[in-house]
XYZ file of C-alpha atoms in Angstrom:
300
model
C 60.502 13.564 19.588
C 57.598 15.061 21.351
C 53.926 14.704 19.962
C 51.402 17.502 20.521
C 48.166 16.632 22.664
C 45.551 15.154 20.516
C 42.629 17.600 20.261
C 39.337 16.362 21.897
C 37.115 17.398 18.909
C 38.516 15.003 16.185
C 37.226 14.777 12.794
C 35.443 11.569 13.848
C 33.866 12.905 16.931
C 32.838 16.027 15.120
C 31.050 13.867 12.542
C 29.194 12.431 15.266
C 28.288 15.649 16.695
C 26.811 16.612 13.494
C 24.694 13.392 13.433
C 23.320 13.903 16.886
C 20.411 16.204 16.066
C 19.168 13.726 13.485
C 19.675 10.868 15.758
C 17.745 12.503 18.513
C 14.826 13.597 16.036
C 14.746 10.020 14.669
C 14.399 8.648 18.261
C 11.781 11.199 19.108
C 9.670 10.745 16.080
C 10.224 6.905 15.288
C 11.581 5.123 18.271
C 9.751 6.293 21.091
C 6.159 6.018 19.447
C 6.872 2.429 18.509
C 8.506 1.458 21.771
C 5.561 3.181 23.520
C 3.151 1.297 21.308
C 4.653 -2.167 22.038
C 4.604 -1.327 25.754
C 0.957 -0.443 25.570
C 0.020 -3.712 23.642
C 1.017 -5.756 26.845
C -1.257 -3.499 29.042
C -4.841 -2.767 29.774
C -5.629 0.921 28.973
C -9.105 1.806 27.847
C -12.017 4.126 28.831
C -13.379 1.007 30.766
C -10.345 1.170 33.122
C -10.426 5.042 33.448
C -7.257 5.065 31.295
C -5.208 3.500 34.102
C -2.596 1.148 32.989
C -2.261 -2.395 34.207
C -0.089 -5.297 33.025
C -1.920 -7.851 30.750
C 0.643 -9.863 29.263
C -0.045 -11.673 26.023
C -3.876 -11.414 26.600
C -4.447 -9.094 23.703
C -2.379 -11.276 21.208
C -4.149 -14.232 22.207
C -7.500 -12.585 21.784
C -6.518 -11.282 18.234
C -5.265 -14.567 16.841
C -7.625 -17.035 18.540
C -11.093 -15.323 19.446
C -11.349 -12.111 17.416
C -13.651 -13.009 14.661
C -13.835 -9.428 13.642
C -10.070 -9.333 13.144
C -10.380 -12.396 11.021
C -12.860 -10.811 8.755
C -10.929 -7.631 8.607
C -7.767 -9.477 7.633
C -9.639 -11.535 4.836
C -11.095 -8.194 3.501
C -7.586 -6.690 3.379
C -5.926 -9.456 1.671
C -8.713 -9.642 -0.864
C -8.410 -5.993 -1.418
C -4.453 -6.272 -1.727
C -4.311 -9.173 -4.161
C -7.187 -8.012 -6.460
C -6.294 -4.378 -6.584
C -2.521 -4.875 -7.014
C -3.161 -7.484 -9.725
C -5.354 -5.244 -11.753
C -3.052 -2.151 -11.327
C -0.042 -4.532 -12.368
C -1.835 -5.743 -15.636
C -3.206 -2.402 -16.703
C 0.099 -0.529 -15.583
C 2.074 -2.919 -17.640
C -0.149 -2.365 -20.707
C 0.029 1.390 -20.432
C 3.859 1.382 -19.692
C 4.296 -0.698 -22.946
C 2.103 1.620 -25.092
C 3.738 4.905 -23.513
C 7.114 3.351 -24.460
C 6.287 3.320 -28.005
C 7.103 6.287 -30.446
C 3.830 8.224 -31.368
C 2.766 11.943 -31.561
C 1.977 13.772 -28.387
C 3.797 10.855 -26.324
C 5.157 13.311 -23.786
C 1.710 14.863 -23.296
C 0.278 11.286 -22.820
C 2.992 10.456 -20.170
C 2.279 13.781 -18.311
C -1.532 12.960 -18.366
C -1.009 9.546 -16.793
C 0.344 11.000 -13.630
C -2.887 13.042 -12.973
C -5.050 10.287 -11.029
C -1.948 9.558 -8.849
C -1.502 13.333 -7.920
C -5.067 13.819 -6.660
C -5.249 13.406 -2.786
C -6.888 10.064 -2.021
C -9.660 11.667 0.217
C -10.680 14.164 -2.532
C -10.588 11.280 -5.091
C -12.831 9.108 -2.785
C -15.349 11.784 -2.263
C -15.717 12.210 -6.172
C -16.187 8.292 -6.271
C -18.654 8.336 -3.554
C -20.824 10.781 -5.536
C -20.256 8.860 -8.746
C -21.455 5.527 -6.912
C -24.426 7.448 -5.367
C -27.605 5.426 -5.989
C -29.977 8.429 -6.673
C -27.566 11.125 -8.101
C -24.431 9.134 -9.286
C -23.193 9.141 -12.780
C -22.525 5.349 -12.720
C -26.118 4.568 -12.540
C -27.122 7.288 -14.865
C -24.690 5.953 -17.465
C -25.671 2.387 -17.165
C -29.340 3.096 -17.150
C -29.029 5.014 -20.395
C -27.217 2.215 -22.012
C -29.602 -0.323 -20.789
C -27.170 -2.355 -18.932
C -29.186 -2.348 -15.681
C -32.999 -1.756 -15.154
C -32.901 0.028 -11.945
C -30.442 2.097 -9.874
C -27.917 -0.058 -7.874
C -26.681 0.847 -4.287
C -23.093 0.283 -5.244
C -21.779 1.144 -1.774
C -24.605 -0.217 0.152
C -24.494 -3.870 -0.876
C -22.124 -6.804 -0.460
C -19.777 -7.627 -2.337
C -20.595 -4.708 -4.635
C -18.976 -2.167 -2.162
C -15.635 -4.082 -1.947
C -15.407 -4.261 -5.663
C -16.433 -0.567 -6.126
C -13.586 0.326 -3.678
C -11.201 -1.807 -5.650
C -12.294 -0.117 -8.915
C -11.651 3.425 -7.383
C -8.253 2.337 -5.959
C -7.154 0.782 -9.495
C -8.176 3.937 -11.113
C -5.953 6.028 -8.951
C -2.899 3.996 -8.503
C -2.558 2.324 -11.907
C -0.740 5.367 -13.012
C 1.977 4.687 -10.340
C 2.343 1.299 -11.460
C 2.691 2.384 -15.181
C 5.263 5.103 -14.402
C 7.484 2.674 -12.553
C 7.357 0.182 -15.053
C 7.802 2.768 -17.932
C 11.137 3.762 -16.221
C 12.223 0.180 -16.170
C 11.371 -0.240 -19.829
C 13.465 2.785 -20.810
C 16.497 1.307 -18.929
C 16.523 -1.659 -21.135
C 19.116 -1.267 -24.193
C 17.631 -1.278 -27.488
C 20.657 -3.144 -28.822
C 19.135 -6.242 -26.983
C 16.053 -6.141 -29.147
C 17.786 -5.407 -32.273
C 19.970 -8.594 -31.588
C 16.702 -10.466 -30.638
C 15.173 -9.376 -33.837
C 18.308 -10.435 -36.064
C 18.036 -13.975 -34.441
C 14.505 -14.139 -35.672
C 12.623 -13.337 -32.444
C 9.256 -12.064 -32.905
C 7.246 -9.492 -30.831
C 6.092 -12.073 -28.026
C 9.598 -13.713 -27.962
C 11.190 -10.394 -27.407
C 8.787 -9.452 -24.559
C 9.191 -12.860 -22.969
C 12.860 -13.276 -23.169
C 14.198 -9.719 -23.201
C 11.537 -7.337 -21.778
C 10.188 -9.520 -18.720
C 13.634 -10.861 -17.433
C 15.109 -7.321 -17.405
C 11.923 -5.607 -16.079
C 11.632 -8.181 -13.214
C 13.533 -6.136 -10.430
C 11.543 -3.147 -11.231
C 8.233 -5.419 -11.185
C 9.323 -6.652 -7.782
C 9.863 -3.019 -6.428
C 6.431 -1.862 -7.656
C 4.588 -4.854 -6.252
C 6.368 -4.421 -2.925
C 5.315 -0.634 -2.837
C 1.791 -1.015 -3.808
C 1.082 -4.142 -1.734
C 2.153 -2.473 1.428
C 0.194 0.496 0.471
C -3.031 -1.537 -0.403
C -2.491 -3.629 2.843
C -2.505 -0.409 4.789
C -5.381 1.267 2.933
C -7.491 3.530 5.256
C -8.622 6.756 3.693
C -10.368 5.541 0.624
C -12.349 2.993 2.457
C -13.216 5.258 5.267
C -14.446 7.942 2.865
C -16.430 5.345 0.689
C -18.120 2.974 3.161
C -16.411 3.381 6.563
C -16.163 -0.452 6.611
C -19.635 -1.117 5.874
C -22.076 -2.617 4.812
C -21.963 -5.052 7.682
C -18.161 -4.929 7.914
C -17.727 -6.470 4.424
C -15.180 -3.791 3.431
C -13.753 -3.159 6.724
C -9.860 -3.441 6.523
C -7.422 -3.848 9.279
C -6.498 -0.096 9.412
C -10.224 0.701 9.553
C -10.629 -1.766 12.512
C -7.665 -0.493 14.259
C -8.987 3.049 14.069
C -12.415 2.181 15.513
C -10.782 0.170 18.267
C -8.377 2.855 19.219
C -10.012 6.385 18.653
C -13.821 5.468 18.752
C -13.766 2.819 21.554
C -10.727 4.389 23.174
C -9.276 0.898 23.988
C -5.616 1.842 23.717
C -4.070 -1.504 24.964
C -5.982 -3.636 22.444
C -5.470 -1.074 19.646
C -1.724 -1.111 20.246
C -1.719 -4.938 19.969
C -3.704 -4.749 16.741
C -1.122 -2.371 15.373
C 1.852 -4.434 16.319
C -0.087 -7.480 14.641
C -0.530 -5.438 11.518
C 3.013 -4.272 11.354
C 4.180 -8.019 11.801
C 1.946 -8.943 9.002
C 3.347 -6.157 6.718
C 6.846 -7.639 7.449
C 5.675 -10.961 6.275
C 4.366 -9.470 2.988
C 7.883 -7.784 2.555
C 9.726 -11.157 3.179
C 7.553 -13.047 0.852
C 8.122 -10.518 -1.929
C 11.860 -10.380 -1.336
C 12.107 -14.205 -1.132
C 10.634 -14.417 -4.698
C 13.128 -11.849 -5.749
C 15.901 -13.670 -4.207
C 15.108 -16.870 -5.814
C 14.969 -15.264 -9.237
C 18.240 -13.770 -8.578
C 19.678 -17.150 -7.718
C 18.141 -18.862 -10.716
C 19.278 -15.989 -12.946
């Protein structure tokens, strides 16, 4: 029995052919910039060298982790901003999510209103807060002076540590809604029969929250904390519009420091090494959060 010749364009090969444009685009947009960035991090290339590349080895990385005091300050500012802002957003977001999960009139309107701060572009929101914090024309000083809480106008963005906490307050105002919506989606996935069974067993409100809500909501909490922690760790636009890292570098985050070194000082080699270091630190955050999630799963 004779078999016909197998066609060259099989279903498997045709599938690979359809994937080829997407793979080429992925390589052009993602792989090449990352590979080029890593390559530059091992080279000297700056306006001081006339933008001529020369091999530098691990020189930039040694400077970052041993002698760069500005990097350490920016790392401390970034970690403080991330921990405090995400912590506030989680507590407020969980409170709002629990309220929005109750049955009351105009609940749908309230849920739709919560998304408004999140929908605003960060740069636009930051400009609004910059005017609110203005020491002469700002609404914040006007209200606090009228209420008698302060006796004279305060330069919210011109003094440390007020500037950092003003930036954290602005970030919490915008992104608490994102946290609330994610947690609300998790709350709605919990079967109501579990609450009914817990009530029959005599569990009160706090016991139902502790033994039913929190354990079942934990995967969503981990996911929300992961998203927000990475976003807060990479914060740039909010800080740049509000303070540009001032006063005296007390609000300078890693992204602002990276931008300054790369595009203001045109030191592409050291800026590339900074970006690789920040990427590695972001991976550490991901692994830490996922480690705690795995521990919870194993304990469960």
